[in-house]
Amino acid sequence: MPIKFECPCGKHLLAPESKIGKAATCPRCGERVVVPDPSSGAPTQPLGLDFVDEEPTLIPPLPPAPPPPRAPARAAHPPAPLPPSSVPPPLSPAGGSTKPCPFCGEAIQAVAKKCKHCGEFLDGRRPPSKAQRRSAGRGAAVGRASGKATSSLTMSLLGLVLYGAGFAVCALPSWGASIVLGIVAVVSGMQASSEAKAVGMSVPGSATTGVILGIVDIALPPVTFVIVVLLIAGASR
């Protein structure tokens, strides 16, 4: 049966028999009170204290102590190390993987087809010979010369069209544009002739024609203007 006893603060307490001899906390004053043993004949009320007529408070049992933390279980077997082949290759500063050049040993891009250090091709190709490089350069020069010759002829013809339009409607701006196009035609034609001679090819006919017509584009407007002024002056006399 519960044991009734009193705290020094005057609070009546109840405790189960299993708490005999153990300390309990008074809910009123917070002091630790030892639960007395009634069979020992010890007084359950302190001397000099009057009995207070109030309901005794049952001391709740202490909560069980939490279990100690469990140590993390160790793996039965340590993880196996990665095989050497699974280690990724080193990265270049640009972010791509690299490999050593089989000819000079320098680090190059893994997808490179030609070593930037020694100039060797890595896909089995041989570098172009001097004759091949000379032929490729000559082909590029021929292409540039042909393009400039065509441009010269086109500009000169367009200049003649603008001159004719200006002559028909007496529009001086058209004559100015004709002069500008004539200058462009002459410069392009002369460049085409120079580049063609540099690679040993004949001068394109379109370049020669463009230069001639460009000179006509430049000369016609001022000559026509002078003739018109003289005619007007003669008619006014």
PDB file of C-alpha atoms in Angstrom:
ATOM      1  CA  MET A   1       0.000   0.000   0.000  1.00  0.00           C
ATOM      2  CA  PRO A   2       1.237   3.598  -0.510  1.00  0.00           C
ATOM      3  CA  ILE A   3       3.331   5.145   2.197  1.00  0.00           C
ATOM      4  CA  LYS A   4       2.162   8.466   3.539  1.00  0.00           C
ATOM      5  CA  PHE A   5       4.793  10.869   4.809  1.00  0.00           C
ATOM      6  CA  GLU A   6       5.397  14.571   5.036  1.00  0.00           C
ATOM      7  CA  CYS A   7       7.977  16.905   3.464  1.00  0.00           C
ATOM      8  CA  PRO A   8       9.748  19.419   5.754  1.00  0.00           C
ATOM      9  CA  CYS A   9       7.795  22.142   3.939  1.00  0.00           C
ATOM     10  CA  GLY A  10       4.534  20.607   5.265  1.00  0.00           C
ATOM     11  CA  LYS A  11       3.394  18.995   2.045  1.00  0.00           C
ATOM     12  CA  HIS A  12       1.825  15.541   2.523  1.00  0.00           C
ATOM     13  CA  LEU A  13       3.205  13.020   0.096  1.00  0.00           C
ATOM     14  CA  LEU A  14       2.404   9.474  -0.978  1.00  0.00           C
ATOM     15  CA  ALA A  15       4.903   7.027  -2.404  1.00  0.00           C
ATOM     16  CA  PRO A  16       4.732   3.331  -3.320  1.00  0.00           C
ATOM     17  CA  GLU A  17       6.520   0.796  -1.113  1.00  0.00           C
ATOM     18  CA  SER A  18       9.078   0.235  -3.865  1.00  0.00           C
ATOM     19  CA  LYS A  19      10.400   3.749  -3.195  1.00  0.00           C
ATOM     20  CA  ILE A  20      11.308   3.109   0.484  1.00  0.00           C
ATOM     21  CA  GLY A  21      14.757   4.464   1.196  1.00  0.00           C
ATOM     22  CA  LYS A  22      14.918   6.361  -2.080  1.00  0.00           C
ATOM     23  CA  ALA A  23      14.881  10.107  -2.565  1.00  0.00           C
ATOM     24  CA  ALA A  24      11.909  11.811  -4.166  1.00  0.00           C
ATOM     25  CA  THR A  25      11.331  15.422  -5.191  1.00  0.00           C
ATOM     26  CA  CYS A  26       8.669  17.420  -3.399  1.00  0.00           C
ATOM     27  CA  PRO A  27       6.331  19.009  -5.957  1.00  0.00           C
ATOM     28  CA  ARG A  28       5.847  22.065  -3.716  1.00  0.00           C
ATOM     29  CA  CYS A  29       9.347  23.097  -2.645  1.00  0.00           C
ATOM     30  CA  GLY A  30      11.478  21.017  -4.977  1.00  0.00           C
ATOM     31  CA  GLU A  31      13.550  19.527  -2.140  1.00  0.00           C
ATOM     32  CA  ARG A  32      14.762  15.941  -2.223  1.00  0.00           C
ATOM     33  CA  VAL A  33      12.965  13.863   0.477  1.00  0.00           C
ATOM     34  CA  VAL A  34      13.863  10.270   1.421  1.00  0.00           C
ATOM     35  CA  VAL A  35      10.826   7.989   1.534  1.00  0.00           C
ATOM     36  CA  PRO A  36      10.777   6.584   5.118  1.00  0.00           C
ATOM     37  CA  ASP A  37      10.186   2.951   6.093  1.00  0.00           C
ATOM     38  CA  PRO A  38       7.044   2.699   8.288  1.00  0.00           C
ATOM     39  CA  SER A  39       8.207  -0.614   9.794  1.00  0.00           C
ATOM     40  CA  SER A  40      11.335   1.009  11.261  1.00  0.00           C
ATOM     41  CA  GLY A  41       9.239   3.158  13.549  1.00  0.00           C
ATOM     42  CA  ALA A  42      10.665   6.426  12.202  1.00  0.00           C
ATOM     43  CA  PRO A  43       8.225   9.290  12.355  1.00  0.00           C
ATOM     44  CA  THR A  44       6.671  10.177   9.056  1.00  0.00           C
ATOM     45  CA  GLN A  45       6.166  13.776  10.165  1.00  0.00           C
ATOM     46  CA  PRO A  46       8.981  16.155  11.158  1.00  0.00           C
ATOM     47  CA  LEU A  47       9.054  17.333  14.771  1.00  0.00           C
ATOM     48  CA  GLY A  48       7.673  20.771  15.493  1.00  0.00           C
ATOM     49  CA  LEU A  49       5.339  20.750  12.452  1.00  0.00           C
ATOM     50  CA  ASP A  50       1.592  20.803  12.700  1.00  0.00           C
ATOM     51  CA  PHE A  51      -0.497  18.447  10.641  1.00  0.00           C
ATOM     52  CA  VAL A  52      -1.990  20.128   7.596  1.00  0.00           C
ATOM     53  CA  ASP A  53      -5.309  18.787   6.516  1.00  0.00           C
ATOM     54  CA  GLU A  54      -4.877  18.520   2.793  1.00  0.00           C
ATOM     55  CA  GLU A  55      -4.853  15.805   0.199  1.00  0.00           C
ATOM     56  CA  PRO A  56      -1.487  14.070  -0.030  1.00  0.00           C
ATOM     57  CA  THR A  57       0.290  14.169  -3.337  1.00  0.00           C
ATOM     58  CA  LEU A  58       1.327  10.931  -4.960  1.00  0.00           C
ATOM     59  CA  ILE A  59       4.919  11.117  -6.095  1.00  0.00           C
ATOM     60  CA  PRO A  60       5.100   9.788  -9.617  1.00  0.00           C
ATOM     61  CA  PRO A  61       7.752   7.186 -10.296  1.00  0.00           C
ATOM     62  CA  LEU A  62      10.929   8.448 -11.907  1.00  0.00           C
ATOM     63  CA  PRO A  63      11.115   7.874 -15.651  1.00  0.00           C
ATOM     64  CA  PRO A  64      13.473   5.137 -16.725  1.00  0.00           C
ATOM     65  CA  ALA A  65      16.955   6.268 -17.613  1.00  0.00           C
ATOM     66  CA  PRO A  66      17.544   6.508 -21.369  1.00  0.00           C
ATOM     67  CA  PRO A  67      19.709   3.763 -22.828  1.00  0.00           C
ATOM     68  CA  PRO A  68      23.310   4.721 -23.591  1.00  0.00           C
ATOM     69  CA  PRO A  69      23.945   5.747 -27.206  1.00  0.00           C
ATOM     70  CA  ARG A  70      24.893   2.888 -29.416  1.00  0.00           C
ATOM     71  CA  ALA A  71      28.140   3.099 -31.278  1.00  0.00           C
ATOM     72  CA  PRO A  72      27.775   3.014 -35.074  1.00  0.00           C
ATOM     73  CA  ALA A  73      28.130  -0.438 -36.424  1.00  0.00           C
ATOM     74  CA  ARG A  74      31.316  -1.026 -38.315  1.00  0.00           C
ATOM     75  CA  ALA A  75      31.175  -2.513 -41.741  1.00  0.00           C
ATOM     76  CA  ALA A  76      32.042  -6.156 -41.813  1.00  0.00           C
ATOM     77  CA  HIS A  77      34.310  -5.604 -44.783  1.00  0.00           C
ATOM     78  CA  PRO A  78      36.009  -2.311 -45.812  1.00  0.00           C
ATOM     79  CA  PRO A  79      35.057  -1.021 -49.275  1.00  0.00           C
ATOM     80  CA  ALA A  80      37.218  -2.340 -52.018  1.00  0.00           C
ATOM     81  CA  PRO A  81      39.520   0.260 -53.660  1.00  0.00           C
ATOM     82  CA  LEU A  82      38.702   1.384 -57.178  1.00  0.00           C
ATOM     83  CA  PRO A  83      40.641  -0.363 -59.908  1.00  0.00           C
ATOM     84  CA  PRO A  84      43.278   1.801 -61.617  1.00  0.00           C
ATOM     85  CA  SER A  85      41.376   1.749 -64.902  1.00  0.00           C
ATOM     86  CA  SER A  86      38.333   3.441 -63.325  1.00  0.00           C
ATOM     87  CA  VAL A  87      40.288   6.538 -62.257  1.00  0.00           C
ATOM     88  CA  PRO A  88      39.330   9.371 -64.654  1.00  0.00           C
ATOM     89  CA  PRO A  89      42.122  10.900 -66.731  1.00  0.00           C
ATOM     90  CA  PRO A  90      43.444  14.313 -65.725  1.00  0.00           C
ATOM     91  CA  LEU A  91      41.523  17.322 -66.937  1.00  0.00           C
ATOM     92  CA  SER A  92      43.038  20.081 -68.996  1.00  0.00           C
ATOM     93  CA  PRO A  93      42.505  23.743 -68.045  1.00  0.00           C
ATOM     94  CA  ALA A  94      39.716  23.962 -70.640  1.00  0.00           C
ATOM     95  CA  GLY A  95      37.840  21.131 -68.900  1.00  0.00           C
ATOM     96  CA  GLY A  96      38.460  18.294 -71.401  1.00  0.00           C
ATOM     97  CA  SER A  97      40.472  15.131 -70.764  1.00  0.00           C
ATOM     98  CA  THR A  98      44.053  14.956 -71.988  1.00  0.00           C
ATOM     99  CA  LYS A  99      46.462  12.318 -73.192  1.00  0.00           C
ATOM    100  CA  PRO A 100      50.194  12.267 -73.904  1.00  0.00           C
ATOM    101  CA  CYS A 101      51.327  12.716 -77.497  1.00  0.00           C
ATOM    102  CA  PRO A 102      52.819   9.414 -78.761  1.00  0.00           C
ATOM    103  CA  PHE A 103      55.566  11.336 -80.578  1.00  0.00           C
ATOM    104  CA  CYS A 104      56.747  14.032 -78.148  1.00  0.00           C
ATOM    105  CA  GLY A 105      55.012  13.036 -74.892  1.00  0.00           C
ATOM    106  CA  GLU A 106      53.423  16.444 -74.276  1.00  0.00           C
ATOM    107  CA  ALA A 107      49.872  16.658 -72.893  1.00  0.00           C
ATOM    108  CA  ILE A 108      47.240  17.290 -75.585  1.00  0.00           C
ATOM    109  CA  GLN A 109      43.463  17.058 -75.838  1.00  0.00           C
ATOM    110  CA  ALA A 110      42.122  13.500 -75.900  1.00  0.00           C
ATOM    111  CA  VAL A 111      40.173  14.248 -79.090  1.00  0.00           C
ATOM    112  CA  ALA A 112      43.062  16.035 -80.821  1.00  0.00           C
ATOM    113  CA  LYS A 113      43.910  14.919 -84.355  1.00  0.00           C
ATOM    114  CA  LYS A 114      47.208  16.786 -84.479  1.00  0.00           C
ATOM    115  CA  CYS A 115      49.756  17.560 -81.762  1.00  0.00           C
ATOM    116  CA  LYS A 116      50.057  21.290 -81.127  1.00  0.00           C
ATOM    117  CA  HIS A 117      53.619  20.850 -79.835  1.00  0.00           C
ATOM    118  CA  CYS A 118      55.357  18.732 -82.486  1.00  0.00           C
ATOM    119  CA  GLY A 119      52.861  19.072 -85.356  1.00  0.00           C
ATOM    120  CA  GLU A 120      52.460  15.325 -85.898  1.00  0.00           C
ATOM    121  CA  PHE A 121      49.105  13.950 -87.049  1.00  0.00           C
ATOM    122  CA  LEU A 122      47.603  11.393 -84.659  1.00  0.00           C
ATOM    123  CA  ASP A 123      45.116   9.752 -87.035  1.00  0.00           C
ATOM    124  CA  GLY A 124      47.688   8.176 -89.336  1.00  0.00           C
ATOM    125  CA  ARG A 125      47.689  10.961 -91.903  1.00  0.00           C
ATOM    126  CA  ARG A 126      50.873  12.484 -93.189  1.00  0.00           C
ATOM    127  CA  PRO A 127      51.335  16.236 -93.167  1.00  0.00           C
ATOM    128  CA  PRO A 128      50.871  17.864 -96.577  1.00  0.00           C
ATOM    129  CA  SER A 129      54.008  18.230 -98.627  1.00  0.00           C
ATOM    130  CA  LYS A 130      55.399  21.574 -99.739  1.00  0.00           C
ATOM    131  CA  ALA A 131      53.991  21.008-103.216  1.00  0.00           C
ATOM    132  CA  GLN A 132      50.534  20.346-101.776  1.00  0.00           C
ATOM    133  CA  ARG A 133      50.697  23.438 -99.570  1.00  0.00           C
ATOM    134  CA  ARG A 134      51.893  25.507-102.531  1.00  0.00           C
ATOM    135  CA  SER A 135      49.059  24.165-104.674  1.00  0.00           C
ATOM    136  CA  ALA A 136      46.490  24.909-101.971  1.00  0.00           C
ATOM    137  CA  GLY A 137      47.824  28.446-101.571  1.00  0.00           C
ATOM    138  CA  ARG A 138      47.755  28.989-105.332  1.00  0.00           C
ATOM    139  CA  GLY A 139      44.142  27.793-105.481  1.00  0.00           C
ATOM    140  CA  ALA A 140      43.149  30.235-102.746  1.00  0.00           C
ATOM    141  CA  ALA A 141      44.922  33.103-104.529  1.00  0.00           C
ATOM    142  CA  VAL A 142      43.211  32.218-107.815  1.00  0.00           C
ATOM    143  CA  GLY A 143      39.843  32.255-106.059  1.00  0.00           C
ATOM    144  CA  ARG A 144      40.515  35.684-104.540  1.00  0.00           C
ATOM    145  CA  ALA A 145      41.676  37.099-107.882  1.00  0.00           C
ATOM    146  CA  SER A 146      38.605  35.771-109.691  1.00  0.00           C
ATOM    147  CA  GLY A 147      36.290  37.215-107.047  1.00  0.00           C
ATOM    148  CA  LYS A 148      37.858  40.669-107.248  1.00  0.00           C
ATOM    149  CA  ALA A 149      37.767  40.583-111.063  1.00  0.00           C
ATOM    150  CA  THR A 150      34.053  39.793-111.005  1.00  0.00           C
ATOM    151  CA  SER A 151      33.470  42.557-108.449  1.00  0.00           C
ATOM    152  CA  SER A 152      35.367  45.040-110.653  1.00  0.00           C
ATOM    153  CA  LEU A 153      33.246  44.255-113.704  1.00  0.00           C
ATOM    154  CA  THR A 154      30.006  44.424-111.702  1.00  0.00           C
ATOM    155  CA  MET A 155      30.838  47.811-110.139  1.00  0.00           C
ATOM    156  CA  SER A 156      31.836  49.306-113.498  1.00  0.00           C
ATOM    157  CA  LEU A 157      28.619  48.199-115.201  1.00  0.00           C
ATOM    158  CA  LEU A 158      26.532  49.544-112.327  1.00  0.00           C
ATOM    159  CA  GLY A 159      28.367  52.865-112.621  1.00  0.00           C
ATOM    160  CA  LEU A 160      27.451  53.114-116.321  1.00  0.00           C
ATOM    161  CA  VAL A 161      23.800  52.461-115.460  1.00  0.00           C
ATOM    162  CA  LEU A 162      23.807  55.265-112.888  1.00  0.00           C
ATOM    163  CA  TYR A 163      25.533  57.619-115.349  1.00  0.00           C
ATOM    164  CA  GLY A 164      22.874  56.945-117.976  1.00  0.00           C
ATOM    165  CA  ALA A 165      20.081  57.492-115.445  1.00  0.00           C
ATOM    166  CA  GLY A 166      21.622  60.765-114.300  1.00  0.00           C
ATOM    167  CA  PHE A 167      22.101  61.951-117.865  1.00  0.00           C
ATOM    168  CA  ALA A 168      18.467  61.194-118.708  1.00  0.00           C
ATOM    169  CA  VAL A 169      16.974  63.059-115.744  1.00  0.00           C
ATOM    170  CA  CYS A 170      19.826  65.527-115.160  1.00  0.00           C
ATOM    171  CA  ALA A 171      20.481  64.104-111.671  1.00  0.00           C
ATOM    172  CA  LEU A 172      23.944  65.091-110.492  1.00  0.00           C
ATOM    173  CA  PRO A 173      23.916  62.652-107.474  1.00  0.00           C
ATOM    174  CA  SER A 174      23.718  59.727-109.902  1.00  0.00           C
ATOM    175  CA  TRP A 175      26.850  60.996-111.633  1.00  0.00           C
ATOM    176  CA  GLY A 176      28.606  61.211-108.248  1.00  0.00           C
ATOM    177  CA  ALA A 177      27.668  57.603-107.481  1.00  0.00           C
ATOM    178  CA  SER A 178      28.932  56.589-110.923  1.00  0.00           C
ATOM    179  CA  ILE A 179      32.333  58.140-110.149  1.00  0.00           C
ATOM    180  CA  VAL A 180      32.543  56.282-106.787  1.00  0.00           C
ATOM    181  CA  LEU A 181      31.655  52.941-108.387  1.00  0.00           C
ATOM    182  CA  GLY A 182      34.212  53.580-111.113  1.00  0.00           C
ATOM    183  CA  ILE A 183      36.944  54.079-108.517  1.00  0.00           C
ATOM    184  CA  VAL A 184      35.956  50.836-106.750  1.00  0.00           C
ATOM    185  CA  ALA A 185      35.960  48.981-110.080  1.00  0.00           C
ATOM    186  CA  VAL A 186      39.447  50.219-110.994  1.00  0.00           C
ATOM    187  CA  VAL A 187      40.913  49.307-107.569  1.00  0.00           C
ATOM    188  CA  SER A 188      39.343  45.819-107.547  1.00  0.00           C
ATOM    189  CA  GLY A 189      40.447  45.126-111.117  1.00  0.00           C
ATOM    190  CA  MET A 190      44.045  46.162-110.414  1.00  0.00           C
ATOM    191  CA  GLN A 191      44.166  43.997-107.265  1.00  0.00           C
ATOM    192  CA  ALA A 192      42.817  41.022-109.215  1.00  0.00           C
ATOM    193  CA  SER A 193      45.466  41.504-111.911  1.00  0.00           C
ATOM    194  CA  SER A 194      48.258  41.767-109.312  1.00  0.00           C
ATOM    195  CA  GLU A 195      47.200  38.620-107.421  1.00  0.00           C
ATOM    196  CA  ALA A 196      46.782  36.661-110.654  1.00  0.00           C
ATOM    197  CA  LYS A 197      50.304  37.559-111.791  1.00  0.00           C
ATOM    198  CA  ALA A 198      51.708  36.643-108.354  1.00  0.00           C
ATOM    199  CA  VAL A 199      50.602  33.002-108.728  1.00  0.00           C
ATOM    200  CA  GLY A 200      51.546  32.738-112.398  1.00  0.00           C
ATOM    201  CA  MET A 201      48.065  32.790-113.901  1.00  0.00           C
ATOM    202  CA  SER A 202      46.782  34.946-116.711  1.00  0.00           C
ATOM    203  CA  VAL A 203      44.949  38.126-115.826  1.00  0.00           C
ATOM    204  CA  PRO A 204      41.170  37.520-115.904  1.00  0.00           C
ATOM    205  CA  GLY A 205      39.413  39.309-118.737  1.00  0.00           C
ATOM    206  CA  SER A 206      36.733  40.540-116.347  1.00  0.00           C
ATOM    207  CA  ALA A 207      39.424  42.398-114.378  1.00  0.00           C
ATOM    208  CA  THR A 208      40.726  44.164-117.483  1.00  0.00           C
ATOM    209  CA  THR A 209      37.206  45.030-118.631  1.00  0.00           C
ATOM    210  CA  GLY A 210      36.279  46.286-115.170  1.00  0.00           C
ATOM    211  CA  VAL A 211      39.313  48.600-115.059  1.00  0.00           C
ATOM    212  CA  ILE A 212      38.534  50.080-118.482  1.00  0.00           C
ATOM    213  CA  LEU A 213      34.850  50.621-117.737  1.00  0.00           C
ATOM    214  CA  GLY A 214      35.721  52.023-114.314  1.00  0.00           C
ATOM    215  CA  ILE A 215      37.891  54.681-115.950  1.00  0.00           C
ATOM    216  CA  VAL A 216      34.959  55.498-118.236  1.00  0.00           C
ATOM    217  CA  ASP A 217      32.685  55.802-115.169  1.00  0.00           C
ATOM    218  CA  ILE A 218      35.120  58.266-113.607  1.00  0.00           C
ATOM    219  CA  ALA A 219      35.649  60.361-116.745  1.00  0.00           C
ATOM    220  CA  LEU A 220      32.163  60.571-118.264  1.00  0.00           C
ATOM    221  CA  PRO A 221      30.348  62.667-115.604  1.00  0.00           C
ATOM    222  CA  PRO A 222      32.841  65.581-115.474  1.00  0.00           C
ATOM    223  CA  VAL A 223      33.315  65.589-119.248  1.00  0.00           C
ATOM    224  CA  THR A 224      29.565  65.607-119.775  1.00  0.00           C
ATOM    225  CA  PHE A 225      29.133  68.359-117.189  1.00  0.00           C
ATOM    226  CA  VAL A 226      31.729  70.567-118.940  1.00  0.00           C
ATOM    227  CA  ILE A 227      30.095  70.015-122.335  1.00  0.00           C
ATOM    228  CA  VAL A 228      26.658  70.919-120.940  1.00  0.00           C
ATOM    229  CA  VAL A 229      28.012  74.110-119.341  1.00  0.00           C
ATOM    230  CA  LEU A 230      29.700  75.172-122.598  1.00  0.00           C
ATOM    231  CA  LEU A 231      26.549  74.527-124.577  1.00  0.00           C
ATOM    232  CA  ILE A 232      24.469  76.592-122.167  1.00  0.00           C
ATOM    233  CA  ALA A 233      27.010  79.433-122.267  1.00  0.00           C
ATOM    234  CA  GLY A 234      27.092  79.407-126.084  1.00  0.00           C
ATOM    235  CA  ALA A 235      23.322  79.424-126.338  1.00  0.00           C
ATOM    236  CA  SER A 236      23.015  82.422-124.027  1.00  0.00           C
ATOM    237  CA  ARG A 237      25.137  84.689-126.268  1.00  0.00           C
TER     238      ARG A 237
END
